[in-house]
Each structure stands twice: as structure tokens, then as C-alpha cells.
Backbone as JSON Lines, residues from 0, in Angstrom:
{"i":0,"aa":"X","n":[23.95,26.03,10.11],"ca":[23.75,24.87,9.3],"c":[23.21,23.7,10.12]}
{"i":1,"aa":"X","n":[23.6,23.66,11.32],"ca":[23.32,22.22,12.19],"c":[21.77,22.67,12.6]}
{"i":2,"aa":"X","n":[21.2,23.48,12.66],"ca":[19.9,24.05,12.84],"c":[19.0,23.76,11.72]}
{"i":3,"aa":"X","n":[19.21,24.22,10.6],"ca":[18.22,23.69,9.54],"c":[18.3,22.11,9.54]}
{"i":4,"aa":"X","n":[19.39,21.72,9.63],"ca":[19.58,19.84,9.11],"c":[18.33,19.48,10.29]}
{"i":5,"aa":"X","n":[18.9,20.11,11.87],"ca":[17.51,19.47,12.99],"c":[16.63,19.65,12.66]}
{"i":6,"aa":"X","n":[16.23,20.99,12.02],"ca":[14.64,21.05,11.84],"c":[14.39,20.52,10.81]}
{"i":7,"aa":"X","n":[15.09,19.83,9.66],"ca":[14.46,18.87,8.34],"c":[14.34,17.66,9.33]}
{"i":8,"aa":"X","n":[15.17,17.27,10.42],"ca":[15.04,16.11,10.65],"c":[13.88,15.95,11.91]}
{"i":9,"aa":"X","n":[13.74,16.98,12.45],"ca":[12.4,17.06,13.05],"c":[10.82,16.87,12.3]}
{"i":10,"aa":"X","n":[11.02,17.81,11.05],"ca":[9.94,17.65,10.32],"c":[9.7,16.16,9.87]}
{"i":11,"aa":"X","n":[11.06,15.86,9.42],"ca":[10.42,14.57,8.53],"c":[10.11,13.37,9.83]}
{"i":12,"aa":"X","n":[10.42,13.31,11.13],"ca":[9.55,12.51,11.91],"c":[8.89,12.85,12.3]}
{"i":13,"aa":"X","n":[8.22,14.32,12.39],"ca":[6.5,14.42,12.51],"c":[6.0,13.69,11.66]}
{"i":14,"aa":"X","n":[6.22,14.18,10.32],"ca":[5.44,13.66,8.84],"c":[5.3,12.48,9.35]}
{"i":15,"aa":"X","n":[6.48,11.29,9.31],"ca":[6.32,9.89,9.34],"c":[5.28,9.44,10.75]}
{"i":16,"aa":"X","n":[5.37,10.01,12.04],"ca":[4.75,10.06,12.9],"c":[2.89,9.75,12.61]}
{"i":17,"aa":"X","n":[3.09,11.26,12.35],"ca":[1.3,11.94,11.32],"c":[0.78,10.37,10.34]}
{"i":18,"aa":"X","n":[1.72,10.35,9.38],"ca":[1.51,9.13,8.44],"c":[0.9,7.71,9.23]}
{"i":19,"aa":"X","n":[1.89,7.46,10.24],"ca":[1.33,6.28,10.8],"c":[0.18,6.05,11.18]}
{"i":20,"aa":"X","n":[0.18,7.37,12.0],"ca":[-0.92,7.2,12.83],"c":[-2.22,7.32,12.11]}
{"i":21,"aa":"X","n":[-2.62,7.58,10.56],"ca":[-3.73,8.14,9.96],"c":[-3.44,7.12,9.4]}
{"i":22,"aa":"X","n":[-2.13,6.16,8.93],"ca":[-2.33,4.31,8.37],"c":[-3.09,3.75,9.24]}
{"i":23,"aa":"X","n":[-2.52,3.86,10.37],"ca":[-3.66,2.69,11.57],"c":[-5.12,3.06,11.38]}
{"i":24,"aa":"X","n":[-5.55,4.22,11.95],"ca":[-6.86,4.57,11.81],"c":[-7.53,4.18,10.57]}
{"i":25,"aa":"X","n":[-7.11,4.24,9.23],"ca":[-7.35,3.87,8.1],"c":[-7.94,2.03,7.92]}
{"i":26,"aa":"X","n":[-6.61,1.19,8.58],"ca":[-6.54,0.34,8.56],"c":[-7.52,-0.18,9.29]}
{"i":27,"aa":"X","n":[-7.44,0.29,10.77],"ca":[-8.62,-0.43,11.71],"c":[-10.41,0.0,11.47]}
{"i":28,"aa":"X","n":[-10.14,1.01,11.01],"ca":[-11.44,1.33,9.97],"c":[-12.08,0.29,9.06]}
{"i":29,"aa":"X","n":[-10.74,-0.04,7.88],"ca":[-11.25,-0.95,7.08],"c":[-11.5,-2.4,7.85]}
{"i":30,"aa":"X","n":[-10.2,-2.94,8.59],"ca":[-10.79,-3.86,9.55],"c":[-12.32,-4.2,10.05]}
{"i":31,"aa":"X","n":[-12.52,-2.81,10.5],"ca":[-13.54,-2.75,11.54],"c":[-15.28,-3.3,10.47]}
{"i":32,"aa":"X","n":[-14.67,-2.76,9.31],"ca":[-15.88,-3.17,8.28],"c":[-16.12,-4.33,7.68]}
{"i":33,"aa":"X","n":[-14.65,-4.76,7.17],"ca":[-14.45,-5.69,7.26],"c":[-15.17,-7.41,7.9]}
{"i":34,"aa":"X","n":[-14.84,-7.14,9.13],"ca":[-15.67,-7.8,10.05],"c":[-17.05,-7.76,10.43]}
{"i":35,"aa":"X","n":[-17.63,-6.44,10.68],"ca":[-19.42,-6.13,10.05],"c":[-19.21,-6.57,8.86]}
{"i":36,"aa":"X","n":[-19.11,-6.68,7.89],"ca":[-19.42,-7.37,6.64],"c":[-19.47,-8.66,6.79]}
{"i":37,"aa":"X","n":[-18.74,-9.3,7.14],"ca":[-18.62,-10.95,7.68],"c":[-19.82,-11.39,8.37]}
{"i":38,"aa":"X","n":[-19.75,-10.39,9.5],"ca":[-20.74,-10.93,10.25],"c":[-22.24,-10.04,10.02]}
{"i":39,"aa":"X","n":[-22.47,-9.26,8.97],"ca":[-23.78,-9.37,8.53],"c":[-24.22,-10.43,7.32]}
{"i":40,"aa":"X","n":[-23.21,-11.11,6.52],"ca":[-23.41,-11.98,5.62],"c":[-23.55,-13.32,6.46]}
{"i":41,"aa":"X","n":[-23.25,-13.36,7.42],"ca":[-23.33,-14.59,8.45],"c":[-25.06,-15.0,8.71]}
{"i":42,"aa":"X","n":[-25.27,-13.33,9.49],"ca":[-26.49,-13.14,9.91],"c":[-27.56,-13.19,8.67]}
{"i":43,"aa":"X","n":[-27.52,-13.13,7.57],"ca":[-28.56,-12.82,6.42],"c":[-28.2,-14.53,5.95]}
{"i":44,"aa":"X","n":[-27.41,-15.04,6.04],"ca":[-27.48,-16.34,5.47],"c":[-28.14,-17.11,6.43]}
{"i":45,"aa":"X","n":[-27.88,-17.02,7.63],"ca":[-28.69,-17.79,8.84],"c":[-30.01,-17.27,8.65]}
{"i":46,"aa":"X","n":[-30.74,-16.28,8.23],"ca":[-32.05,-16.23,8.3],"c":[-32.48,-16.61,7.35]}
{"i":47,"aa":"X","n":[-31.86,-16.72,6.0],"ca":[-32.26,-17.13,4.73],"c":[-32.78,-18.4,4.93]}
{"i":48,"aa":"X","n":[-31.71,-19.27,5.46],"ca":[-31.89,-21.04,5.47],"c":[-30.95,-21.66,6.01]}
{"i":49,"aa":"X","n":[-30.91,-21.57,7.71],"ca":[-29.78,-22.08,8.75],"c":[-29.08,-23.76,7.65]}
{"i":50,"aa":"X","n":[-29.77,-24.65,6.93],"ca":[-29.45,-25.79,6.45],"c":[-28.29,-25.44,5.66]}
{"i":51,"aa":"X","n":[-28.95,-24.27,4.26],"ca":[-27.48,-24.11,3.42],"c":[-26.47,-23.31,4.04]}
{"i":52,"aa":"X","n":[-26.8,-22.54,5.26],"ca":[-25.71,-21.75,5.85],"c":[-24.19,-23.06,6.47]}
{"i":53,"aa":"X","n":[-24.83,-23.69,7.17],"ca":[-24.07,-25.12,7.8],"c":[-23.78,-25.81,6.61]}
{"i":54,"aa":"X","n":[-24.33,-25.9,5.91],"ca":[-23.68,-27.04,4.31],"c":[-22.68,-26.18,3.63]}
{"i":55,"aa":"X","n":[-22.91,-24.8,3.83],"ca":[-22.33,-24.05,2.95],"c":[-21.06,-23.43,3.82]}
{"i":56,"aa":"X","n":[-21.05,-23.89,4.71],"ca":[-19.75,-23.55,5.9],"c":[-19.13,-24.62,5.81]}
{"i":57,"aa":"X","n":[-19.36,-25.83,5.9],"ca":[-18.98,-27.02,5.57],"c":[-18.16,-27.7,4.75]}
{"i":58,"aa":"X","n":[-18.26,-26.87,3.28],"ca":[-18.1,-27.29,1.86],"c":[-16.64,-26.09,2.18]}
{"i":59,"aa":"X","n":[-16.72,-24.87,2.89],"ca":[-16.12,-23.76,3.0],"c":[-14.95,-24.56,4.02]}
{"i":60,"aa":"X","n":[-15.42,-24.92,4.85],"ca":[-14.36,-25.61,5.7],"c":[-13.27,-26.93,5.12]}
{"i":61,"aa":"X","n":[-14.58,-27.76,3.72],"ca":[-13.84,-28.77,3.48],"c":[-12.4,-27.95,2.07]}
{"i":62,"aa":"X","n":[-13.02,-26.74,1.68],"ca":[-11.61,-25.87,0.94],"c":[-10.89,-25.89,1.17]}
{"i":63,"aa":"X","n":[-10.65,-24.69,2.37],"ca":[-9.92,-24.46,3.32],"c":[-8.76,-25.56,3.86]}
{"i":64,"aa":"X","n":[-9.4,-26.64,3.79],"ca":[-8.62,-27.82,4.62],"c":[-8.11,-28.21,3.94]}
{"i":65,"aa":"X","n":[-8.64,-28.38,2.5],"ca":[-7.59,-29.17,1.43],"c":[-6.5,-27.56,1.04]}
{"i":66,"aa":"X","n":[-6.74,-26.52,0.69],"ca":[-5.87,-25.66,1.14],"c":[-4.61,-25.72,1.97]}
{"i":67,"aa":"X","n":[-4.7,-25.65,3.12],"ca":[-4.07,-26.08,4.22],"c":[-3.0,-27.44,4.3]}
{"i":68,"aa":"X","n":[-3.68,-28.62,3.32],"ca":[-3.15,-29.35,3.17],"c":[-1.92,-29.51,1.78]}
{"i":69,"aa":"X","n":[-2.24,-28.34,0.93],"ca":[-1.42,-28.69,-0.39],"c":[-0.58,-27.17,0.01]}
{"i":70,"aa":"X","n":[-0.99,-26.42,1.14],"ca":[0.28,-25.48,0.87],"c":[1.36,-26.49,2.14]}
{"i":71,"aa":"X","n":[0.79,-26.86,3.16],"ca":[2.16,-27.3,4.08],"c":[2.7,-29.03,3.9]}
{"i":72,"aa":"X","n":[2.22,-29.56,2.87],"ca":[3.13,-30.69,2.66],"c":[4.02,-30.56,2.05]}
{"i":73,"aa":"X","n":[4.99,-31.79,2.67],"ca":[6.04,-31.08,1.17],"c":[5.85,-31.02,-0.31]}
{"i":74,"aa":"X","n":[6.67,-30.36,-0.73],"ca":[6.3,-30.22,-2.19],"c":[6.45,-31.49,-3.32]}
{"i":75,"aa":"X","n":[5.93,-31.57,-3.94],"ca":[5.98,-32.29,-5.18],"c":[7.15,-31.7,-6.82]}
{"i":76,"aa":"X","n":[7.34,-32.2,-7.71],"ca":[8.12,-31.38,-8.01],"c":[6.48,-30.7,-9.42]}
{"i":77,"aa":"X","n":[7.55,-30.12,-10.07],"ca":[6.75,-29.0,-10.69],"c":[5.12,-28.15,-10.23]}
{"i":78,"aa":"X","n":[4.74,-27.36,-10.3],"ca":[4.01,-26.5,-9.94],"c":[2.37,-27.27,-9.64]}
{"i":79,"aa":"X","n":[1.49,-26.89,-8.8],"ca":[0.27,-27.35,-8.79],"c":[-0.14,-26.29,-9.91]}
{"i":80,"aa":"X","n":[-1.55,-27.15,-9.62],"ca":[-2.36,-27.35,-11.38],"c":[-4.18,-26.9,-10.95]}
{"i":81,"aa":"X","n":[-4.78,-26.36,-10.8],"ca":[-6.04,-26.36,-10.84],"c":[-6.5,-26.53,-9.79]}
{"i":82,"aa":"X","n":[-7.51,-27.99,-9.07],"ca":[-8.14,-27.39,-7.96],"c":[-7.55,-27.49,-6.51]}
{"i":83,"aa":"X","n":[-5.38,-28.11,-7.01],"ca":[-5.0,-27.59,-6.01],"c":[-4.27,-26.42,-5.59]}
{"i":84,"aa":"X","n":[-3.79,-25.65,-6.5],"ca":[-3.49,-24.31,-6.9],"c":[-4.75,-23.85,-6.58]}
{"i":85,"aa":"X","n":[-5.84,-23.49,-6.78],"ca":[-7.15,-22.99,-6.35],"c":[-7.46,-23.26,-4.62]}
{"i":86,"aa":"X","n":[-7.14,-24.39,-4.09],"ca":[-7.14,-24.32,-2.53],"c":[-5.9,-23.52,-1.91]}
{"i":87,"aa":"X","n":[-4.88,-23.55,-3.07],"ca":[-3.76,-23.24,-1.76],"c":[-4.01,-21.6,-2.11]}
{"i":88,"aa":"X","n":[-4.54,-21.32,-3.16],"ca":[-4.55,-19.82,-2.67],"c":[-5.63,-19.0,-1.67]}
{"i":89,"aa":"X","n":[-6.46,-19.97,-1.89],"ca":[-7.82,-19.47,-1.17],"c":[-7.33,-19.71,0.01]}
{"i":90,"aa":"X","n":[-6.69,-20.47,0.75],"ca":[-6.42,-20.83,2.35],"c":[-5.5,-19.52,2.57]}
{"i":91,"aa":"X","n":[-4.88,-19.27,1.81],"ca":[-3.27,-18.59,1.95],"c":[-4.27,-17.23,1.85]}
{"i":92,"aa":"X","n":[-5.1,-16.6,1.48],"ca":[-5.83,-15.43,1.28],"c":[-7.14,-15.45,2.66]}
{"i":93,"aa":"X","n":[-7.4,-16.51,2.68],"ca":[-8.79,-16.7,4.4],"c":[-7.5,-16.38,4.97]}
{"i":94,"aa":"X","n":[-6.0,-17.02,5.39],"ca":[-5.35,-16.73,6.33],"c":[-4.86,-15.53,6.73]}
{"i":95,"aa":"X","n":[-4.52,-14.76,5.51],"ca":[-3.99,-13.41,5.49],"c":[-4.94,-12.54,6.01]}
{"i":96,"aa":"X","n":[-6.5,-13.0,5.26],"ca":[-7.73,-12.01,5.82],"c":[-7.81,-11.85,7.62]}
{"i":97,"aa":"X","n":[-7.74,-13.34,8.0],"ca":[-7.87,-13.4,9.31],"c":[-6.61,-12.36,10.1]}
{"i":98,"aa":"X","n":[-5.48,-13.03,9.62],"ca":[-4.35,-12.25,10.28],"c":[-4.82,-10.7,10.17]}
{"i":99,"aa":"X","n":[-5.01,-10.2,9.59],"ca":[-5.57,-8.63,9.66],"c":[-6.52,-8.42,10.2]}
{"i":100,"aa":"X","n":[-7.75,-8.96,10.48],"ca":[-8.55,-8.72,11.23],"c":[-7.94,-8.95,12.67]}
{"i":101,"aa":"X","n":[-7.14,-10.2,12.95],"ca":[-7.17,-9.99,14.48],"c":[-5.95,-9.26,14.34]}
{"i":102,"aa":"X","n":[-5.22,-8.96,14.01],"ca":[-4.1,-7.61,14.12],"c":[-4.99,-6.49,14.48]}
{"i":103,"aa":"X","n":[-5.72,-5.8,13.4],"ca":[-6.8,-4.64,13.26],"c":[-7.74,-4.46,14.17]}
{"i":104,"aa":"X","n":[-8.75,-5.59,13.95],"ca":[-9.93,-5.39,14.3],"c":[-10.04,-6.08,16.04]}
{"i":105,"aa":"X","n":[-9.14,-6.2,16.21],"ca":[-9.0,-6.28,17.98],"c":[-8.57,-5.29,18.76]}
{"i":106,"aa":"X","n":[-8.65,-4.46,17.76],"ca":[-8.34,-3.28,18.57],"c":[-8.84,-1.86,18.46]}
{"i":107,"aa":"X","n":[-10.29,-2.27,17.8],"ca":[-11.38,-0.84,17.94],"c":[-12.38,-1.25,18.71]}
{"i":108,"aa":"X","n":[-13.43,-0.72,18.84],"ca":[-14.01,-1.07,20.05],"c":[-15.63,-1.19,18.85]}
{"i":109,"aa":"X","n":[-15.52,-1.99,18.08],"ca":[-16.7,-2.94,17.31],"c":[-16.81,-4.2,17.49]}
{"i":110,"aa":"X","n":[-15.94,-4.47,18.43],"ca":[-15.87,-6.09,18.82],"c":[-16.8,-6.28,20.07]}
């Protein structure tokens, strides 16, 4: 009896083992595209018209910031409403994106 229980309990940390390791690869995969995607939309907007690329990073930066600003002040009471509910999710979603890329994508060799 103590023989079968080891070998269920052997199997099931291969499995989980196997699993991980084909999550990461998965993950740093999507990462890895991820980031070529970024940075070919970078590159095709800079050749389009370097002016709206910088205006249009700009306007992207001035989001972001008001973002940034309505998720870490303190709160107000009842719920935001429109275009600050609309920054705080967009900051809170660029942040999450980033956090996965440099988790992920720092660690295949597309960088």
C-alpha cells in the first residue's frame, strides 16, 4: 500500500512539474510577442509621421498620469464615474501589461 500512495505521489509532481514548465514557455512566448508587437507598432508609427507618434505618446502619457493619479489618492467617497474610472483602469491594465513583460519577457533571448 505505501508503494502505490509513492508512486501517485510521484506522478502527480511530475505532472505539476511538466505543467509548469510548458506554463512558462507558453507565457514567455506570449511575452516575447507581446513585446515585438509593441515594438513593431512603435516602428510603423515612427515611419508613418515621427510628429503624431510624439503627440500621440504624449496624450498616452498625459492618460496614464491622470490614471496614476485617481487610482493612488485617497479615495473620495462613492465610486468614480467616467473619464476617471476610464484612467484608473487603463493605468492599472499599462501596469499589469508592463509587469508581465518584464517578469516574461526578460527572460527569452528577444530582448
Amino acid at each position: 500500500m505505501g508503494v502505490r500512495r509513492t508512486a501517485n505521489g510521484v506522478g502527480d509532481f511530475l505532472i505539476e512539474t511538466v505543467g509548469e514548465a510548458v506554463a512558462e514557455v507558453i507565457l514567455s512566448l506570449l511575452a516575447c510577442a507581446l513585446f515585438g508587437g509593441l515594438a513593431l507598432i512603435a516602428y510603423l508609427s515612427w515611419s508613418f509621421s515621427p510628429r503624431f507618434t510624439i503627440a500621440g505618446a504624449g496624450l498616452l502619457s498625459l492618460f496614464l498620469a491622470h490614471g496614476a493619479w485617481q487610482t493612488f489618492r485617497t479615495p473620495t467617497k462613492g465610486r468614480r464615474r467616467g473619464l476617471a474610472a476610464l484612467t484608473a483602469v487603463g493605468f492599472t491594465v499599462t501596469a499589469m501589461t508592463a509587469l508581465f513583460l518584464l517578469l516574461y519577457a526578460t527572460g527569452c533571448d528577444c530582448l
